[in-house]
Coordinates of C-alpha atoms in Angstrom, one line a residue:
Chain A
M268 CA 126.3 -147.9 101.2
S269 CA 126.7 -144.3 102.4
D270 CA 130.6 -144.4 102.3
T271 CA 132.4 -143.0 99.2
W272 CA 133.3 -146.0 97.1
L273 CA 133.3 -144.3 93.7
P274 CA 135.2 -140.9 93.9
T275 CA 136.2 -141.0 90.2
L276 CA 136.3 -143.0 87.0
I277 CA 139.9 -141.9 86.2
T278 CA 142.6 -144.5 86.7
D279 CA 146.3 -144.5 86.0
T280 CA 146.3 -147.6 83.8
P281 CA 144.0 -149.8 81.7
Q282 CA 144.5 -152.6 84.2
E283 CA 143.3 -150.4 87.1
G284 CA 140.4 -149.4 84.8
Y285 CA 139.5 -153.0 84.4
E286 CA 139.6 -153.6 88.1
L287 CA 137.3 -150.6 88.6
A288 CA 134.9 -152.2 86.0
V289 CA 134.9 -155.4 88.0
K290 CA 134.1 -153.4 91.2
L291 CA 131.3 -151.5 89.3
A292 CA 129.8 -154.8 88.3
R293 CA 129.8 -156.1 91.8
V294 CA 128.3 -153.0 93.5
A295 CA 124.9 -153.3 91.8
V296 CA 124.6 -156.8 93.2
K297 CA 125.5 -155.5 96.6
M298 CA 122.9 -152.7 96.3
T299 CA 120.3 -155.3 95.3
Q300 CA 121.2 -158.0 97.9
A301 CA 122.6 -156.3 101.0
D302 CA 123.1 -159.5 103.0
P303 CA 126.8 -160.6 102.7
A304 CA 126.0 -164.1 103.8
I305 CA 123.5 -164.6 100.9
R306 CA 125.9 -163.0 98.5
D307 CA 128.6 -165.5 99.6
D308 CA 126.3 -168.4 99.1
L309 CA 125.3 -167.2 95.7
R310 CA 129.0 -166.6 94.7
A311 CA 129.8 -170.2 95.6
V312 CA 127.1 -171.2 93.1
Y313 CA 127.8 -168.9 90.2
A314 CA 131.6 -169.2 90.4
K315 CA 131.1 -172.8 89.2
D316 CA 128.5 -172.0 86.6
A317 CA 129.8 -171.3 83.1
D318 CA 126.8 -169.3 82.0
A319 CA 126.9 -167.1 85.1
L320 CA 130.6 -166.5 84.7
I321 CA 130.1 -165.4 81.1
A322 CA 127.3 -163.2 82.2
V323 CA 129.5 -161.6 84.9
S324 CA 132.2 -161.0 82.2
S325 CA 129.5 -159.3 80.0
V326 CA 128.7 -156.8 82.8
V327 CA 132.4 -156.1 83.3
A328 CA 132.7 -155.5 79.5
T329 CA 130.0 -152.8 79.5
H330 CA 131.5 -151.1 82.6
F331 CA 135.0 -151.3 81.1
Q332 CA 133.7 -149.7 77.9
T333 CA 132.5 -146.8 80.1
V334 CA 135.7 -146.5 82.2
A335 CA 137.9 -146.7 79.0
A336 CA 136.0 -143.9 77.4
A337 CA 136.2 -141.9 80.6
N338 CA 140.0 -142.2 80.5
S339 CA 140.2 -141.5 76.7
Y340 CA 141.5 -145.0 76.4
W341 CA 144.7 -144.1 78.4
Q342 CA 146.1 -142.7 75.1
D343 CA 148.3 -140.3 77.1
L344 CA 150.2 -143.4 78.3
Q345 CA 150.9 -144.2 74.7
V346 CA 152.2 -140.7 73.9
A347 CA 154.4 -140.8 77.0
K348 CA 156.1 -144.0 75.6
Q349 CA 156.9 -142.5 72.2
Chain B
M1109 CA 146.5 -161.3 89.4
S1110 CA 149.1 -158.7 90.5
D1111 CA 151.2 -159.0 87.3
T1112 CA 150.8 -156.5 84.5
W1113 CA 148.5 -158.2 82.0
L1114 CA 146.9 -155.0 80.5
P1115 CA 149.6 -152.4 79.8
T1116 CA 147.6 -150.7 76.9
L1117 CA 144.6 -151.0 74.7
I1118 CA 146.6 -149.9 71.6
T1119 CA 147.4 -152.7 69.1
D1120 CA 149.0 -152.6 65.7
T1121 CA 146.2 -154.3 63.8
P1122 CA 142.5 -155.0 64.1
Q1123 CA 143.3 -158.7 64.4
E1124 CA 145.5 -158.1 67.5
G1125 CA 142.7 -155.9 68.8
Y1126 CA 140.3 -158.8 68.5
E1127 CA 142.7 -161.1 70.3
L1128 CA 143.0 -158.5 73.1
A1129 CA 139.2 -158.5 73.3
V1130 CA 139.1 -162.3 73.7
K1131 CA 141.7 -161.9 76.5
L1132 CA 139.6 -159.1 78.2
A1133 CA 136.6 -161.4 78.1
R1134 CA 138.5 -164.2 79.7
V1135 CA 140.1 -162.3 82.5
A1136 CA 136.9 -161.4 84.3
V1137 CA 136.1 -165.1 84.5
K1138 CA 139.6 -165.7 85.9
M1139 CA 139.1 -162.9 88.5
T1140 CA 135.7 -164.4 89.5
Q1141 CA 136.9 -168.1 89.5
A1142 CA 140.6 -168.2 90.5
D1143 CA 140.9 -172.0 90.5
P1144 CA 142.3 -173.1 87.1
A1145 CA 141.1 -176.7 87.5
I1146 CA 137.5 -175.5 87.9
R1147 CA 137.9 -173.2 84.9
D1148 CA 139.2 -176.0 82.8
D1149 CA 136.2 -178.2 83.8
L1150 CA 133.8 -175.4 83.0
R1151 CA 135.5 -174.8 79.6
A1152 CA 135.1 -178.4 78.6
V1153 CA 131.4 -177.9 79.2
Y1154 CA 130.7 -174.5 77.6
A1155 CA 133.0 -175.2 74.6
K1156 CA 130.3 -177.7 73.6
D1157 CA 127.3 -175.6 74.4
A1158 CA 126.0 -173.4 71.6
D1159 CA 124.3 -170.9 73.9
A1160 CA 127.4 -170.5 76.0
L1161 CA 129.6 -170.1 72.9
I1162 CA 127.3 -167.4 71.5
A1163 CA 127.3 -165.6 75.0
V1164 CA 131.2 -165.7 74.9
S1165 CA 131.1 -164.1 71.5
S1166 CA 128.8 -161.4 72.8
V1167 CA 131.3 -160.5 75.5
V1168 CA 134.1 -160.4 73.0
A1169 CA 132.0 -158.1 70.8
T1170 CA 131.5 -155.6 73.6
H1171 CA 135.3 -155.6 74.4
F1172 CA 136.2 -155.4 70.7
Q1173 CA 134.0 -152.3 70.4
T1174 CA 136.0 -150.7 73.2
V1175 CA 139.4 -151.7 71.8
A1176 CA 138.4 -150.6 68.2
A1177 CA 137.4 -147.2 69.5
A1178 CA 140.6 -147.0 71.5
N1179 CA 142.5 -147.5 68.3
S1180 CA 140.4 -145.1 66.3
Y1181 CA 139.4 -148.1 64.3
W1182 CA 143.0 -148.5 63.0
Q1183 CA 142.2 -145.9 60.3
D1184 CA 145.8 -144.9 60.2
L1185 CA 146.5 -148.3 58.6
Q1186 CA 144.0 -147.4 55.9
V1187 CA 145.7 -144.0 55.3
A1188 CA 149.1 -145.7 55.0
K1189 CA 147.8 -148.0 52.3
Q1190 CA 146.5 -145.1 50.1
Chain C
M187 CA 144.3 -168.9 63.8
S188 CA 147.7 -167.5 62.8
D189 CA 146.6 -166.4 59.2
T190 CA 145.5 -162.8 58.6
W191 CA 141.7 -162.9 58.7
L192 CA 141.1 -159.3 59.9
P193 CA 143.3 -156.8 57.9
T194 CA 140.9 -153.9 58.3
L195 CA 137.4 -152.8 59.5
I196 CA 136.9 -150.6 56.5
T197 CA 134.5 -151.8 53.9
D198 CA 133.1 -150.3 50.7
T199 CA 129.4 -150.6 51.6
P200 CA 127.2 -151.1 54.6
Q201 CA 126.3 -154.6 53.3
E202 CA 129.9 -155.6 53.3
G203 CA 130.2 -154.1 56.8
Y204 CA 127.3 -156.3 57.9
E205 CA 128.9 -159.4 56.4
L206 CA 132.2 -158.5 58.3
A207 CA 130.1 -158.2 61.5
V208 CA 128.7 -161.8 60.9
K209 CA 132.3 -163.0 60.4
L210 CA 133.5 -161.2 63.6
A211 CA 130.7 -162.9 65.6
R212 CA 131.7 -166.3 64.3
V213 CA 135.5 -166.0 64.9
A214 CA 135.1 -165.9 68.7
V215 CA 133.2 -169.2 68.6
K216 CA 136.0 -170.6 66.4
M217 CA 138.7 -169.4 68.9
T218 CA 136.8 -170.9 71.8
Q219 CA 135.9 -174.2 70.1
A220 CA 138.7 -175.0 67.6
D221 CA 137.2 -178.4 66.5
P222 CA 135.2 -177.9 63.2
A223 CA 133.3 -181.1 63.6
I224 CA 132.0 -180.0 67.1
R225 CA 131.1 -176.6 65.6
D226 CA 129.2 -178.2 62.8
D227 CA 127.2 -180.4 65.2
L228 CA 126.4 -177.3 67.4
R229 CA 125.4 -175.3 64.3
A230 CA 122.9 -178.0 63.3
V231 CA 121.3 -177.5 66.8
Y232 CA 121.3 -173.7 67.2
A233 CA 120.3 -173.0 63.6
K234 CA 116.9 -174.6 64.6
D235 CA 116.7 -172.8 68.0
A236 CA 114.8 -169.5 68.0
D237 CA 116.5 -168.2 71.2
A238 CA 120.0 -169.1 69.9
L239 CA 119.3 -167.4 66.5
I240 CA 118.2 -164.3 68.2
A241 CA 121.3 -164.4 70.4
V242 CA 123.5 -164.7 67.3
S243 CA 121.7 -161.7 65.8
S244 CA 122.5 -159.8 69.0
V245 CA 126.2 -160.4 68.7
V246 CA 126.1 -159.4 65.0
A247 CA 124.3 -156.2 66.1
T248 CA 127.1 -155.2 68.5
H249 CA 129.8 -155.9 65.9
F250 CA 127.9 -154.1 63.2
Q251 CA 127.7 -151.1 65.5
T252 CA 131.5 -151.2 65.7
V253 CA 132.1 -151.6 62.0
A254 CA 129.5 -148.9 61.1
A255 CA 131.3 -146.4 63.4
A256 CA 134.7 -147.5 61.9
N257 CA 133.3 -146.6 58.5
S258 CA 131.7 -143.3 59.7
Y259 CA 128.4 -144.9 58.7
W260 CA 129.4 -144.9 55.0
Q261 CA 128.3 -141.3 54.8
D262 CA 130.8 -140.7 52.0
L263 CA 128.5 -143.0 49.9
Q264 CA 125.6 -140.7 50.6
V265 CA 127.6 -137.6 49.6
A266 CA 128.7 -139.2 46.4
K267 CA 125.0 -139.8 45.4
Q268 CA 124.0 -136.1 45.9
Chain D
M542 CA 122.0 -163.3 49.9
S543 CA 123.9 -161.8 46.9
D544 CA 121.3 -159.1 46.1
T545 CA 121.8 -155.6 47.5
W546 CA 119.6 -155.4 50.6
L547 CA 121.6 -152.7 52.5
P548 CA 122.5 -149.9 50.2
T549 CA 122.7 -147.3 53.0
L550 CA 122.0 -146.6 56.7
I551 CA 120.6 -143.2 56.0
T552 CA 116.8 -142.8 56.3
D553 CA 114.5 -139.9 55.9
T554 CA 112.8 -140.3 59.3
P555 CA 113.3 -142.0 62.7
Q556 CA 110.5 -144.3 62.0
E557 CA 112.1 -145.5 58.8
G558 CA 115.3 -145.9 60.8
Y559 CA 113.5 -148.1 63.3
E560 CA 112.1 -150.2 60.4
L561 CA 115.6 -150.6 59.1
A562 CA 116.8 -151.7 62.5
V563 CA 114.1 -154.4 62.5
K564 CA 115.3 -155.6 59.1
L565 CA 119.0 -155.6 60.3
A566 CA 117.9 -157.8 63.2
R567 CA 116.2 -160.3 61.0
V568 CA 118.9 -160.6 58.3
A569 CA 121.4 -162.2 60.7
V570 CA 118.8 -164.9 61.4
K571 CA 118.3 -165.4 57.7
M572 CA 122.1 -165.6 57.1
T573 CA 122.4 -168.2 59.9
Q574 CA 119.2 -170.2 58.9
A575 CA 118.8 -170.0 55.2
D576 CA 115.7 -172.3 55.0
P577 CA 112.5 -170.1 55.0
A578 CA 110.3 -173.0 56.1
I579 CA 112.4 -173.6 59.2
R580 CA 112.4 -169.8 59.9
D581 CA 108.6 -169.7 59.6
D582 CA 108.2 -172.6 62.0
L583 CA 110.5 -170.9 64.5
R584 CA 108.7 -167.6 64.1
A585 CA 105.4 -169.3 65.0
V586 CA 107.1 -170.4 68.2
Y587 CA 109.0 -167.3 69.3
A588 CA 106.2 -164.9 68.4
K589 CA 104.3 -166.4 71.3
D590 CA 107.2 -166.5 73.7
A591 CA 107.6 -163.4 75.9
D592 CA 111.3 -164.0 76.6
A593 CA 112.0 -164.4 72.8
L594 CA 110.0 -161.3 71.9
I595 CA 111.9 -159.2 74.5
A596 CA 115.2 -160.6 73.1
V597 CA 114.2 -159.6 69.6
S598 CA 113.4 -156.1 70.9
S599 CA 116.9 -156.0 72.4
V600 CA 118.6 -156.7 69.1
V601 CA 116.4 -154.1 67.4
A602 CA 117.5 -151.6 70.1
T603 CA 121.2 -152.2 69.4
H604 CA 120.7 -151.8 65.6
F605 CA 118.4 -148.7 66.2
Q606 CA 121.2 -147.1 68.2
T607 CA 123.6 -147.7 65.2
V608 CA 121.1 -146.3 62.6
A609 CA 120.2 -143.3 64.8
A610 CA 123.9 -142.4 65.2
A611 CA 124.4 -142.9 61.4
N612 CA 121.6 -140.3 60.8
S613 CA 122.9 -137.9 63.5
Y614 CA 119.6 -138.6 65.3
W615 CA 117.6 -137.0 62.5
Q616 CA 118.4 -133.6 64.1
D617 CA 118.1 -131.9 60.7
L618 CA 114.4 -132.7 60.8
Q619 CA 114.2 -130.8 64.1
V620 CA 116.0 -127.8 62.6
A621 CA 113.7 -127.8 59.6
K622 CA 110.6 -127.5 61.9
Q623 CA 111.9 -124.5 63.8
Chain E
M1125 CA 104.0 -142.3 87.3
S1126 CA 103.0 -138.7 86.5
D1127 CA 105.3 -137.1 89.1
T1128 CA 108.7 -135.8 88.1
W1129 CA 111.2 -138.5 89.0
L1130 CA 113.9 -137.7 86.3
P1131 CA 114.5 -134.0 86.2
T1132 CA 118.1 -134.4 84.9
L1133 CA 120.9 -136.8 84.2
I1134 CA 123.5 -134.5 85.6
T1135 CA 124.9 -135.5 89.1
D1136 CA 127.6 -134.0 91.2
T1137 CA 129.7 -137.2 91.5
P1138 CA 130.2 -140.6 89.8
Q1139 CA 128.7 -142.3 92.9
E1140 CA 125.5 -140.3 92.5
G1141 CA 125.6 -141.1 88.8
Y1142 CA 125.7 -144.8 89.7
E1143 CA 122.8 -144.5 92.1
L1144 CA 120.8 -142.7 89.3
A1145 CA 121.6 -145.7 87.0
V1146 CA 120.2 -148.1 89.6
K1147 CA 117.0 -146.0 89.8
L1148 CA 116.8 -145.9 86.0
A1149 CA 117.0 -149.7 85.9
R1150 CA 114.2 -150.1 88.5
V1151 CA 111.7 -147.6 87.0
A1152 CA 111.2 -149.7 83.8
V1153 CA 110.2 -152.6 86.0
K1154 CA 107.8 -150.3 87.9
M1155 CA 106.3 -149.0 84.6
T1156 CA 105.8 -152.6 83.4
Q1157 CA 104.5 -154.0 86.7
A1158 CA 102.7 -151.2 88.6
D1159 CA 101.6 -153.4 91.5
P1160 CA 104.0 -152.9 94.4
A1161 CA 103.0 -156.1 96.2
I1162 CA 103.9 -158.2 93.1
R1163 CA 107.2 -156.3 92.7
D1164 CA 108.0 -157.0 96.4
D1165 CA 107.3 -160.7 95.9
L1166 CA 109.4 -160.8 92.8
R1167 CA 112.3 -158.9 94.5
A1168 CA 112.3 -161.6 97.3
V1169 CA 112.9 -164.1 94.6
Y1170 CA 115.4 -162.5 92.3
A1171 CA 117.5 -161.0 95.2
K1172 CA 118.5 -164.7 95.9
D1173 CA 119.0 -165.7 92.3
A1174 CA 122.6 -165.3 91.0
D1175 CA 121.6 -165.1 87.3
A1176 CA 118.9 -162.4 88.1
L1177 CA 121.3 -160.3 90.2
I1178 CA 123.9 -160.4 87.4
A1179 CA 121.2 -159.4 84.9
V1180 CA 120.2 -156.5 87.1
S1181 CA 123.8 -155.4 87.2
S1182 CA 123.9 -155.5 83.4
V1183 CA 121.0 -153.1 83.2
V1184 CA 122.7 -150.8 85.7
A1185 CA 125.9 -151.0 83.6
T1186 CA 124.1 -149.8 80.4
H1187 CA 122.4 -146.9 82.3
F1188 CA 125.6 -146.0 84.1
Q1189 CA 127.3 -145.7 80.6
T1190 CA 124.6 -143.3 79.6
V1191 CA 124.8 -141.2 82.8
A1192 CA 128.6 -141.2 82.7
A1193 CA 128.6 -139.8 79.2
A1194 CA 125.9 -137.3 80.1
N1195 CA 128.3 -136.0 82.8
S1196 CA 131.4 -136.0 80.6
Y1197 CA 132.7 -138.7 83.0
W1198 CA 132.8 -136.1 85.8
Q1199 CA 136.2 -135.0 84.3
D1200 CA 135.6 -131.5 85.8
L1201 CA 136.0 -133.1 89.2
Q1202 CA 139.4 -134.4 88.1
V1203 CA 140.5 -130.9 86.9
A1204 CA 139.4 -129.3 90.2
K1205 CA 141.7 -131.7 92.1
Q1206 CA 144.8 -130.8 90.1
Chain F
M377 CA 101.8 -150.0 61.6
S378 CA 101.6 -147.4 58.8
D379 CA 100.7 -144.5 61.1
T380 CA 103.4 -142.1 62.3
W381 CA 104.4 -143.2 65.7
L382 CA 108.0 -142.0 65.8
P383 CA 108.2 -138.4 64.3
T384 CA 111.3 -137.5 66.3
L385 CA 113.8 -138.6 69.1
I386 CA 113.9 -135.1 70.5
T387 CA 112.0 -134.7 73.8
D388 CA 111.7 -131.7 76.2
T389 CA 112.9 -133.6 79.3
P390 CA 114.9 -136.7 80.3
Q391 CA 111.7 -138.2 81.7
E392 CA 109.9 -137.9 78.4
G393 CA 113.0 -139.4 76.8
Y394 CA 112.7 -142.4 79.2
E395 CA 109.0 -142.8 78.3
L396 CA 110.0 -142.7 74.6
A397 CA 112.6 -145.4 75.3
V398 CA 109.8 -147.6 76.9
K399 CA 107.7 -147.1 73.8
L400 CA 110.6 -147.9 71.5
A401 CA 111.1 -151.2 73.4
R402 CA 107.4 -152.1 73.1
V403 CA 107.0 -151.4 69.3
A404 CA 109.5 -154.1 68.2
V405 CA 107.3 -156.6 70.1
K406 CA 104.2 -155.2 68.4
M407 CA 105.9 -155.5 65.0
T408 CA 106.9 -159.1 65.7
Q409 CA 103.6 -160.1 67.3
A410 CA 100.8 -158.1 65.7
D411 CA 97.9 -159.8 67.6
P412 CA 96.9 -157.6 70.6
A413 CA 95.2 -160.5 72.3
I414 CA 98.3 -162.6 72.3
R415 CA 100.4 -159.7 73.4
D416 CA 98.0 -159.1 76.4
D417 CA 98.3 -162.8 77.3
L418 CA 102.0 -162.7 77.2
R419 CA 102.1 -159.4 79.2
A420 CA 100.1 -161.1 82.0
V421 CA 102.9 -163.7 82.1
Y422 CA 106.1 -161.6 81.8
A423 CA 104.8 -158.9 84.1
K424 CA 105.0 -161.5 87.0
D425 CA 108.4 -162.9 85.9
A426 CA 111.5 -161.3 87.4
D427 CA 113.8 -162.4 84.6
A428 CA 111.5 -161.0 82.0
L429 CA 111.0 -157.7 83.8
I430 CA 114.8 -157.3 84.1
A431 CA 115.1 -158.2 80.4
V432 CA 112.5 -155.5 79.5
S433 CA 114.5 -153.0 81.6
S434 CA 117.6 -153.9 79.6
V435 CA 116.0 -153.1 76.3
V436 CA 114.7 -149.8 77.7
A437 CA 118.2 -149.0 78.9
T438 CA 119.7 -149.4 75.4
H439 CA 116.9 -147.3 73.8
F440 CA 117.3 -144.7 76.6
Q441 CA 121.0 -144.5 75.8
T442 CA 120.1 -143.7 72.2
V443 CA 117.4 -141.1 73.1
A444 CA 119.7 -139.4 75.6
A445 CA 122.5 -139.1 73.1
A446 CA 120.0 -137.8 70.5
N447 CA 119.0 -135.0 73.0
S448 CA 122.7 -134.3 74.0
Y449 CA 121.7 -135.5 77.4
W450 CA 119.3 -132.5 77.8
Q451 CA 122.3 -130.4 78.8
D452 CA 120.6 -127.3 77.6
L453 CA 118.1 -127.8 80.5
Q454 CA 121.1 -127.7 82.8
V455 CA 122.4 -124.5 81.2
A456 CA 119.0 -122.8 81.5
K457 CA 118.9 -123.5 85.3
Q458 CA 122.3 -121.8 85.9

């Protein structure tokens, strides 16, 4: 994974921040299991497993907490609306 | 999920913040398992599984921590009451 | 759950803050499993399961971290005692 | 649990802060399973279960993070030593 | 592990910060299981286990939160681009 | 455990901070299971269990987050190098 996949934590909106958090959660799996075929097989399994889906959501939650703090919770958006 | 489902983290009250945290916890599952029929089947299972319900609550807790910080813990509500 | 169950995160004491954290941990279960009879059945199970009790305590710990930060760790209590 | 068991998060030393974190981790179990006999039976089980012991340590870690922040990481102790 | 493997938490980019988080997640395993042969055997197992891969990602997420805060979320990079 | 094992959270380097986090993770196990023989038996088991090793790493990650914040992320080291 030598290409630049994470240039910044700054996003324009909370929604983009959440999508970045989902990406951050997936990259660690990719760095631990580099074989895309195996990852696809695993995904077919955990995407139908309630416990695994909840665990994925937990990882996204931790990364979203990081990305939200990095973006000062996008409060500048709020100020712009007032 | 191209529509705008997360315009802001700012809510008027802690209770709305908690409801946003529940939504944040669910969206990652939706983004991982896009098939609503499968999600409904899974929900019927985990909604009767104590460990899964506790795990869901844990994800909500992490997101609520993020939303609460984003709203400065709604302290302005407290000031308004004094 | 339309009634107001979370007006504020501010509590007078750390102990009330901990009790609020326990409530915050339980509400997500209630919002995921609305049937009180099922919740009671589940509670009878997990209240005798060490792993589940530890997992409940973990959710309370995350919420207590949020509530404690919201109350600036009740440091004003400490100042009042000096 | 009507008695005052958590008057403050402030402790004199990091070690007392860690002991408070252990107590905070145990009280949620007590509030969920009020029967001391059942808790003792469970303790005999999880105290010999590696996964459960690690999970207990995880709850203590979250509470210790809260208590350490509440005490500004006991940095005043450090200043006093210089 | 007497050599210096963690001189600093400061990295030039978020991507290097993420790679440091992956390293931080692995070192605790190394300090708990010093035998490289056993670690390799275990890796062959968990690298094909969805739950384990998600759990690894969760540890990376916590460390990345720490490294990101240590680097003030690399906001200086953002300023430099403006 | 009446001896002083945690005089401070302040360490000279990130690496010492990480080693302190590993110690903090182990003490809760020791305070829950005081019998060293049982702990050694358990260690022989979990040190060969991928899930348990990942769970240990997760506890270390939470404690390291606390210790890193306590040391302001050792940024003074960085300043000293410039």
